[in-house]
């Protein structure tokens, strides 16, 4: 048969050189690409046979075969699928420059890292050429189903390739790679190694529909062994629920999450219509130790037509659901689309919205039907989920519906906002909360005294994210979320007129002391006023209604943001003996040197009571020691 030699176009030549000179750090993906191409060829033949029953093609045993020859150092990927005609080989293999190679090269050069570059293989139909990462020469032999003559394509990945018609080609396509020597330092493995082939197939192609077979090398004196199927072909997400046992689901979860415990919940989703995909998601039963670290790998595995694409596809679920593990298999995406393209793809955004709603509705169902399992979920992942109250306004109501919080109503049973509203006292217009480092510290806070006295329930919020989401949410069912440590508080709604008159009288009586203390503590506070929230403690520190809390200021500074220091308000309890004594001492003497120290001590004690630190610890200790000495 006549052999014709053709020159690659300039861009195709550039592409080959990039492939050959190891642009990609993970060279194993070449086998994934070739197996994927073979799987596509089998799919196409099955479809063609369904459409045209007269097609002269054998579909009795469709499969992919991997053939290793250690002596010749070749690896052949063979399928008995649709195959290609002579002209199709020239169009599909020989002139790839016509199908986006220029764009591919541009994006390849702009890829920021090896992972980004690797994500471009296959996107522009160049998956076949990834074989040159591992081979010095590639030979393709193919015959289209229904035709009698085949085609051989050969190239060393340089300037030219050859095409030749052949008579003895079997149906389908075989790609033979004449392998380069192994070079472990450059991630070029020995692809004649059977264990390496098994590893790659298991990782990337385990759920492909068609059997991927390999004939193991016989030992000395042994007969040729039977072909071995390397992939499980168990795409559990594509099978109906009654065909799959819980044990099988759990094994898949353990495989993809590397978690030895069983999942808390399994979530199935199948979308049909203009954009088809299946999802099999798992909610773990415990949080990984690095859930809140910057390096935590989030996202689920992405498959396209059962071909593994990437491990941690962040675009499919929002960050606050980063603990969810699983598999999403899309039918209409191109193979190995890059992470950047996934973030911009409208179908991916649709999938993310649907998957997010499905996870949240499942958690709501758990909360309604199984209190024990919900308690486990909230203990392990509640802090992460609350991040969505800040970042995901679209699903904020759904997140609030599955959120629960510690409260003064119960020592151990958390409450939902809906339950809180049901228990609100007559005339109560606000949902009250307090934030802090621990339940014990905030329950004993001076800010809580009036609420405890009047039996008003308060949410006890101890996670860092609580400082942020309460402002982002603002209200629930028309009830404002209000901090017990911010702004002026009036709990005397029953006798408001009488209480107001009494407070005005006290404010007038204490005006001199309050103004003087304001001057003495000018560096630290912007106002001194009488308190309506204290019943036992002499003083407390509060923030203005719209000021940042100290905890929030510290959080922003820890993230590297410059935040101006906010002066706060000192509130005094006019019913406390210490405050009464200060008032009497202020009116009795014009020498207020010691009184100024007492005012400073009172302010520092209020700071300590809310968990803060003295501005000058040594001075504080000295003043306290001096006062103690005088009492002895």
XYZ file of C-alpha atoms in Angstrom:
632
model
C 0.000 0.000 0.000
C 1.158 3.557 -0.724
C 2.407 5.549 2.256
C 1.868 9.301 2.148
C 3.807 11.781 4.230
C 2.248 15.027 5.452
C 3.595 18.007 7.320
C 2.004 19.209 10.490
C 0.766 22.755 10.462
C 2.881 25.224 12.438
C 0.590 25.368 15.461
C 0.250 21.598 15.633
C 4.047 21.326 15.538
C 4.311 23.791 18.448
C 1.768 21.795 20.376
C 3.671 18.555 19.870
C 6.912 20.138 21.039
C 5.205 21.348 24.197
C 3.821 17.857 24.821
C 7.181 16.208 24.194
C 9.064 18.622 26.416
C 6.968 17.866 29.478
C 4.730 20.853 29.983
C 2.533 18.669 32.168
C 3.795 17.469 35.536
C 1.304 14.588 35.727
C 2.073 12.502 32.661
C -0.226 9.670 33.793
C -3.171 11.526 32.253
C -2.186 10.407 28.744
C -3.591 6.948 29.505
C -6.801 8.452 30.847
C -7.190 10.401 27.586
C -6.602 7.377 25.363
C -8.966 5.208 27.426
C -11.554 7.978 27.306
C -11.253 8.208 23.522
C -11.683 4.434 23.321
C -14.765 4.594 25.555
C -16.259 7.298 23.333
C -15.633 5.114 20.284
C -17.510 2.231 21.908
C -20.410 4.537 22.860
C -20.609 5.805 19.295
C -20.669 2.301 17.822
C -23.424 1.180 20.179
C -25.493 4.239 19.217
C -24.775 3.779 15.496
C -25.837 0.133 15.671
C -29.088 1.120 17.393
C -29.803 3.634 14.653
C -28.797 1.344 11.788
C -29.349 -2.329 12.465
C -27.920 -3.196 9.027
C -24.475 -1.853 10.000
C -21.918 -4.621 9.520
C -20.290 -4.394 12.941
C -19.727 -6.809 15.806
C -21.102 -5.390 19.072
C -21.213 -8.666 21.004
C -18.188 -7.923 23.189
C -17.403 -4.222 23.231
C -14.352 -3.552 25.383
C -11.044 -1.724 25.783
C -7.806 -3.692 25.866
C -4.419 -2.657 27.230
C -1.465 -4.589 25.873
C 2.017 -4.222 27.381
C 5.181 -5.483 25.704
C 8.082 -5.063 28.126
C 10.754 -6.185 25.654
C 9.648 -3.833 22.881
C 8.696 -1.165 25.468
C 5.305 -0.552 23.918
C 1.871 0.070 25.371
C -1.169 -0.392 23.148
C -4.662 0.902 23.893
C -7.124 -0.978 21.714
C -10.905 -0.782 21.296
C -13.403 -2.472 18.962
C -15.564 0.608 18.633
C -16.653 2.833 15.746
C -13.169 3.364 14.278
C -12.207 5.971 11.654
C -11.995 6.107 7.879
C -8.878 7.278 6.012
C -10.332 10.761 5.555
C -11.461 10.974 9.171
C -7.962 10.149 10.390
C -6.615 13.005 8.286
C -9.274 15.391 9.596
C -9.405 14.358 13.254
C -5.777 13.441 13.896
C -3.684 15.127 11.262
C -5.028 18.686 11.207
C -5.793 19.492 14.810
C -4.817 23.117 14.121
C -8.308 23.551 12.689
C -9.990 22.733 15.991
C -8.725 25.349 18.388
C -5.021 24.630 18.739
C -4.092 28.317 18.605
C -6.447 29.019 21.509
C -5.113 25.975 23.344
C -1.515 27.172 22.995
C -2.425 30.655 24.190
C -4.184 29.349 27.293
C -1.414 26.836 27.899
C 1.182 29.600 28.019
C -1.028 31.643 30.358
C -1.680 28.760 32.760
C -0.386 29.850 36.147
C 0.694 26.439 37.407
C 1.061 22.812 36.442
C -2.430 22.004 37.708
C -3.930 24.726 35.538
C -1.989 23.513 32.516
C -3.003 19.908 33.097
C -6.631 20.979 33.116
C -6.371 22.044 29.477
C -5.678 18.610 28.011
C -8.719 17.322 26.179
C -10.507 20.660 26.254
C -9.552 21.428 22.649
C -9.615 17.876 21.328
C -5.883 17.309 21.769
C -6.104 14.420 24.225
C -4.702 11.994 21.640
C -1.518 14.035 21.421
C -0.873 13.696 25.149
C 0.536 10.276 24.224
C 3.705 12.035 23.090
C 4.437 12.924 26.715
C 5.289 9.252 27.268
C 6.237 8.032 23.770
C 8.923 8.710 21.175
C 6.648 7.398 18.441
C 2.906 6.771 18.174
C 1.245 4.391 15.732
C -2.522 4.408 15.227
C -4.278 1.632 13.305
C -8.020 1.974 12.742
C -10.907 0.656 10.652
C -14.338 2.207 10.644
C -17.189 -0.193 11.415
C -18.879 -1.264 8.184
C -15.809 -0.603 5.992
C -13.331 -3.177 4.726
C -10.128 -1.152 4.622
C -8.211 0.349 7.507
C -5.706 3.162 8.007
C -2.334 3.391 9.725
C -1.111 6.755 11.068
C 2.441 7.104 12.379
C 4.447 10.008 13.757
C 7.467 10.712 15.936
C 5.912 13.988 17.017
C 8.225 16.073 14.892
C 7.444 17.851 11.615
C 5.602 15.094 9.776
C 3.230 12.162 9.995
C 2.448 9.339 7.584
C -0.853 7.855 6.418
C -1.193 4.412 4.877
C -4.163 2.253 3.862
C -4.082 -1.285 5.298
C -6.194 -4.350 4.560
C -5.872 -6.396 7.749
C -6.964 -3.854 10.369
C -9.569 -5.104 12.861
C -12.695 -3.061 13.579
C -11.989 -0.206 15.929
C -8.810 1.648 16.835
C -5.494 0.719 18.404
C -2.943 3.283 19.566
C 0.559 1.914 20.142
C 2.991 4.024 22.138
C 6.713 3.341 21.696
C 7.586 4.403 25.207
C 10.390 6.687 26.319
C 12.762 5.429 29.015
C 11.403 5.882 32.523
C 12.498 9.121 34.210
C 11.084 9.255 37.774
C 12.645 12.679 38.473
C 10.437 14.184 35.750
C 7.366 12.161 36.751
C 7.787 9.873 33.745
C 6.969 6.441 35.106
C 7.572 3.010 33.622
C 4.331 2.489 31.721
C 5.194 -1.133 30.974
C 4.707 -1.782 34.684
C 1.452 -3.633 35.270
C 0.935 -2.188 38.759
C 1.278 1.337 37.358
C -1.286 0.619 34.641
C -3.683 -0.773 37.270
C -3.188 2.288 39.463
C -3.933 4.758 36.638
C -7.020 2.866 35.473
C -8.346 2.551 39.028
C -7.834 6.254 39.681
C -9.134 7.750 36.463
C -11.294 5.185 34.652
C -12.719 2.841 37.270
C -16.355 3.723 36.527
C -16.220 3.678 32.722
C -19.111 1.598 31.364
C -16.986 -0.716 29.231
C -14.584 -3.349 30.576
C -10.919 -2.315 30.447
C -8.925 -5.518 30.102
C -5.250 -6.337 30.360
C -3.493 -9.650 29.816
C -0.989 -10.086 32.676
C 2.544 -11.081 31.673
C 3.006 -14.871 32.165
C 5.703 -16.098 34.525
C 8.464 -18.456 33.415
C 6.975 -21.682 32.078
C 3.395 -20.489 32.617
C 0.646 -20.554 30.037
C -0.727 -17.225 28.865
C -3.135 -16.052 31.586
C -6.709 -14.977 30.934
C -7.398 -11.267 30.379
C -8.149 -9.395 33.597
C -10.747 -6.614 33.874
C -9.149 -3.659 35.685
C -12.142 -1.375 36.253
C -15.151 -2.020 38.455
C -17.638 -0.477 35.967
C -19.755 0.272 39.053
C -20.978 3.808 38.523
C -23.137 3.681 41.642
C -24.557 7.143 40.963
C -25.989 5.944 37.633
C -27.798 2.956 39.138
C -31.203 3.059 40.801
C -31.322 3.138 44.599
C -32.771 -0.357 44.939
C -29.842 -1.825 42.957
C -27.204 -0.559 45.372
C -26.685 -1.576 48.981
C -25.761 0.815 51.772
C -22.485 -1.059 52.143
C -21.594 -0.291 48.513
C -22.360 3.398 49.033
C -20.262 3.420 52.192
C -17.338 1.740 50.453
C -17.423 4.366 47.712
C -17.493 7.107 50.352
C -14.491 5.634 52.135
C -12.651 5.325 48.817
C -13.120 8.947 47.762
C -12.871 10.570 51.209
C -10.112 8.405 52.751
C -12.295 8.275 55.850
C -12.595 4.974 57.701
C -15.947 5.836 59.294
C -19.332 5.517 57.615
C -21.003 8.712 56.347
C -23.763 10.397 58.287
C -25.987 10.741 55.200
C -26.032 9.707 51.540
C -27.641 12.099 49.035
C -28.661 11.075 45.516
C -29.633 13.457 42.742
C -30.390 12.851 39.073
C -31.122 15.753 36.741
C -32.609 15.178 33.310
C -33.513 17.544 30.499
C -31.351 20.023 28.617
C -28.381 19.373 30.911
C -28.066 15.900 32.394
C -26.002 14.864 35.388
C -26.036 12.494 38.332
C -24.735 13.236 41.784
C -23.958 11.004 44.734
C -23.002 13.105 47.750
C -22.068 12.191 51.301
C -22.249 14.118 54.552
C -19.437 12.790 56.792
C -20.099 11.806 60.373
C -17.231 13.913 61.723
C -15.329 17.024 60.682
C -11.771 16.629 59.344
C -9.117 18.214 61.537
C -8.161 20.745 58.856
C -11.698 21.894 57.927
C -10.924 25.495 58.871
C -7.401 25.713 57.481
C -6.506 27.575 54.320
C -5.084 24.435 52.657
C -8.218 22.310 53.138
C -9.073 20.536 49.869
C -12.730 21.227 49.206
C -15.066 20.121 46.455
C -16.410 16.878 45.063
C -15.065 14.624 42.344
C -16.118 15.581 38.827
C -16.690 12.969 36.138
C -17.766 13.482 32.559
C -19.558 10.433 31.127
C -17.965 8.342 33.894
C -14.452 9.555 33.071
C -12.688 11.041 36.083
C -11.837 14.723 35.556
C -10.722 16.213 38.858
C -10.664 15.436 42.559
C -11.680 18.694 44.194
C -14.073 20.543 41.918
C -14.711 23.670 43.980
C -17.224 25.107 41.497
C -19.890 22.503 42.284
C -20.562 23.446 45.924
C -20.114 26.706 47.866
C -17.266 26.968 50.394
C -19.552 26.629 53.412
C -20.467 23.095 52.214
C -16.798 22.153 51.776
C -17.217 19.174 54.118
C -19.530 17.397 51.623
C -17.821 14.611 49.671
C -19.023 12.720 46.626
C -19.224 12.410 42.871
C -20.918 14.482 40.181
C -21.082 12.969 36.697
C -22.054 15.403 33.908
C -23.060 14.181 30.488
C -22.607 17.365 28.460
C -19.265 18.832 29.547
C -16.125 18.494 27.482
C -13.415 16.333 28.993
C -11.051 17.984 31.423
C -12.371 21.504 31.284
C -10.187 23.811 33.336
C -11.162 25.094 36.771
C -11.381 28.621 35.361
C -13.888 27.567 32.695
C -15.932 25.651 35.294
C -16.278 28.818 37.366
C -17.737 30.667 34.375
C -19.911 27.909 32.907
C -23.647 28.589 33.344
C -24.437 24.872 33.497
C -22.002 24.487 36.376
C -23.664 27.400 38.172
C -27.047 25.719 37.666
C -25.637 22.490 39.066
C -24.192 24.291 42.090
C -27.541 25.907 42.895
C -29.375 22.598 42.597
C -26.805 20.622 44.599
C -26.710 23.284 47.327
C -30.498 23.270 47.698
C -30.500 19.476 47.779
C -27.903 19.321 50.572
C -29.732 21.943 52.644
C -33.113 20.253 52.174
C -31.552 16.939 53.252
C -30.135 18.524 56.413
C -33.577 20.005 57.130
C -35.101 16.550 56.771
C -32.521 15.118 59.191
C -33.334 17.877 61.718
C -37.049 17.113 61.446
C -36.836 13.317 61.608
C -33.713 12.375 63.562
C -32.667 14.650 66.418
C -29.630 12.571 67.329
C -28.152 12.573 63.830
C -28.911 16.279 63.458
C -27.116 16.975 66.741
C -24.065 15.165 65.340
C -24.241 17.142 62.109
C -24.557 20.507 63.835
C -21.799 19.754 66.328
C -19.396 18.815 63.530
C -20.368 21.223 60.735
C -22.608 23.942 62.153
C -19.767 26.475 62.319
C -18.929 25.957 58.639
C -22.588 26.052 57.592
C -23.122 29.418 59.327
C -20.545 30.942 56.955
C -23.257 30.630 54.300
C -25.401 33.122 56.228
C -22.780 35.712 55.306
C -21.854 34.596 51.789
C -24.998 33.049 50.299
C -27.949 35.446 50.490
C -29.926 33.311 48.011
C -30.044 30.362 50.430
C -29.966 32.357 53.683
C -33.491 31.378 54.716
C -32.789 27.715 54.038
C -29.586 27.863 56.097
C -31.383 29.600 58.975
C -34.044 26.887 58.848
C -31.431 24.193 59.598
C -29.361 26.248 62.062
C -29.637 25.945 65.836
C -28.045 27.856 68.665
C -27.291 27.532 72.342
C -29.665 29.604 74.448
C -30.435 30.538 78.033
C -33.689 28.559 77.662
C -31.826 25.241 78.061
C -28.434 24.102 79.295
C -28.033 21.421 76.642
C -30.792 21.655 74.008
C -30.065 24.118 71.150
C -32.908 26.106 69.621
C -33.864 27.345 66.175
C -34.833 30.943 65.529
C -38.372 29.757 64.816
C -38.549 28.135 68.266
C -37.103 31.273 69.868
C -39.779 33.456 68.240
C -42.524 31.102 69.447
C -41.292 31.516 73.036
C -40.896 35.325 72.938
C -42.622 37.235 75.714
C -45.577 39.508 75.001
C -44.323 42.891 73.915
C -40.826 41.596 73.037
C -39.872 42.904 69.603
C -36.269 41.760 69.291
C -34.262 38.521 69.206
C -31.477 39.034 71.742
C -28.022 37.481 71.463
C -24.576 37.717 73.016
C -21.252 36.638 71.500
C -18.107 35.464 73.243
C -15.476 32.765 73.539
C -17.403 30.311 75.699
C -20.887 29.726 77.038
C -19.731 30.027 80.619
C -18.055 33.398 80.121
C -20.976 35.017 78.296
C -23.662 33.558 80.571
C -21.884 35.207 83.516
C -21.393 38.489 81.667
C -22.701 41.633 83.416
C -24.602 42.436 80.198
C -26.905 39.487 80.913
C -28.103 40.594 84.359
C -31.276 42.441 83.416
C -32.230 39.754 80.865
C -31.796 37.057 83.483
C -33.849 39.042 85.980
C -36.716 39.497 83.555
C -36.544 35.946 82.136
C -35.832 37.083 78.584
C -34.214 34.376 76.446
C -30.822 35.173 74.909
C -28.948 33.297 72.172
C -25.432 32.354 73.313
C -23.130 32.549 70.280
C -19.538 31.349 70.710
C -18.207 30.797 67.154
C -16.060 33.431 65.441
C -18.456 33.530 62.467
C -21.304 34.531 64.823
C -19.770 37.991 65.071
C -20.380 38.418 61.341
C -23.563 36.594 60.375
C -25.828 38.361 62.880
C -25.088 41.659 61.136
C -25.482 40.095 57.670
C -28.875 38.562 58.533
C -30.170 41.536 60.532
C -33.633 40.159 61.272
C -35.785 37.047 61.261
C -39.533 37.093 60.548
C -39.590 40.824 61.152
C -37.778 40.544 64.499
C -34.456 42.375 64.708
C -31.386 40.520 65.912
C -29.941 42.661 68.722
C -26.820 42.270 70.823
C -27.204 42.639 74.564
C -23.793 44.353 74.560
C -24.586 47.117 72.052
C -26.638 50.280 72.196
C -29.056 51.429 74.875
C -31.453 48.813 76.167
C -34.916 49.340 77.603
C -36.567 46.250 79.064
C -39.130 48.151 81.158
C -41.853 48.102 78.553
C -44.567 47.356 81.165
C -44.144 50.685 82.990
C -42.214 52.693 80.445
C -43.429 56.123 81.572
C -42.544 55.616 85.225
C -39.175 54.046 84.363
C -38.376 56.902 82.014
C -39.069 59.512 84.684
C -36.856 57.690 87.181
C -33.976 57.421 84.707
C -34.194 61.124 83.867
C -34.010 61.983 87.569
C -30.973 59.711 88.077
C -29.218 61.077 84.978
C -29.621 64.614 86.295
C -28.380 63.591 89.735
C -25.290 61.794 88.351
C -24.521 64.265 85.535
C -21.485 65.782 87.274
C -19.849 62.402 88.008
C -20.557 61.079 84.519
C -19.046 64.150 82.848
C -15.979 64.078 85.088
C -15.362 60.348 84.470
C -15.743 60.939 80.749
C -12.851 63.432 80.915
C -10.706 61.138 83.085
C -11.124 58.149 80.754
C -11.067 60.101 77.505
C -8.343 57.939 75.908
C -10.449 54.785 76.214
C -14.131 55.698 76.152
C -16.397 58.135 74.347
C -19.257 58.245 76.860
C -20.152 57.395 80.452
C -23.832 56.795 81.173
C -26.147 55.073 83.592
C -27.098 51.522 82.742
C -30.480 49.842 82.436
C -28.962 46.396 81.824
C -27.055 45.980 85.140
C -28.629 44.677 88.342
C -25.638 43.188 90.210
C -22.360 44.424 88.681
C -21.170 48.011 89.158
C -20.223 48.674 85.521
C -19.949 47.230 82.024
C -18.505 48.198 78.658
C -20.860 48.419 75.674
C -20.557 49.371 72.030
C -22.670 51.790 70.054
C -25.398 50.106 68.058
C -23.466 50.318 64.771
C -19.874 49.959 66.047
C -17.663 46.932 65.482
C -17.227 44.709 68.521
C -13.664 44.206 69.844
C -13.769 40.574 68.693
C -14.681 41.663 65.157
C -11.941 44.295 65.166
C -9.400 41.640 66.177
C -10.704 39.302 63.485
C -10.206 41.905 60.751
C -6.727 42.736 62.038
C -5.808 39.040 62.003
C -6.790 39.009 58.316
C -4.401 41.916 57.664
C -7.028 44.659 57.435
C -6.402 47.987 59.115
C -9.300 48.817 61.429
C -9.331 52.050 63.473
C -9.681 51.515 67.222
C -13.242 52.218 68.342
C -13.862 53.983 71.629
C -16.655 52.329 73.598
C -19.174 53.323 76.271
C -18.870 52.791 80.039
C -22.202 52.108 81.729
C -22.613 52.459 85.514
C -25.160 50.775 87.736
C -26.647 53.555 89.921
C -28.007 50.976 92.345
C -24.570 49.490 93.141
C -22.844 50.532 96.377
C -19.525 51.196 94.596
C -21.124 53.601 92.117
C -23.056 55.301 94.918
C -19.801 55.654 96.827
C -18.072 57.201 93.805
C -20.931 59.652 93.480
C -20.716 60.673 97.146
C -16.908 61.002 97.009
C -17.152 63.136 93.870
C -19.498 65.578 95.600
C -17.635 65.611 98.936
C -14.141 66.699 97.867
C -12.438 68.791 95.238
C -9.201 66.729 95.448
C -10.103 63.821 93.214
C -6.662 62.219 92.705
C -7.617 58.939 94.375
C -11.077 59.116 92.850
C -9.486 59.192 89.387
C -7.643 55.952 90.212
C -10.929 54.424 91.390
C -12.583 55.431 88.114
C -9.705 53.823 86.196
C -10.006 50.644 88.235
C -13.759 50.500 87.679
C -13.263 50.825 83.913
C -10.618 48.070 83.862
C -12.829 45.757 85.932
C -15.597 46.248 83.343
C -13.147 45.361 80.574
C -12.077 42.212 82.429
C -15.702 41.207 83.062
C -16.364 40.929 79.325
C -13.174 38.943 78.715
C -10.908 41.813 77.668
C -7.379 42.664 78.825
C -6.164 45.663 80.863
C -4.429 48.263 78.743
C -1.561 48.385 81.274
C -1.589 45.141 83.332
C 1.307 46.221 85.578
C -0.408 49.487 86.513
C -3.683 47.671 87.152
C -1.965 45.190 89.504
C -0.219 48.053 91.328
C -3.474 49.960 91.876
C -5.306 46.851 93.129
C -2.440 45.937 95.471
C -2.414 49.477 96.867
C -6.143 49.389 97.568
C -5.902 45.947 99.212
C -3.071 47.160 101.436
C -5.240 49.999 102.742
C -8.002 47.601 103.765
C -5.729 45.525 106.030
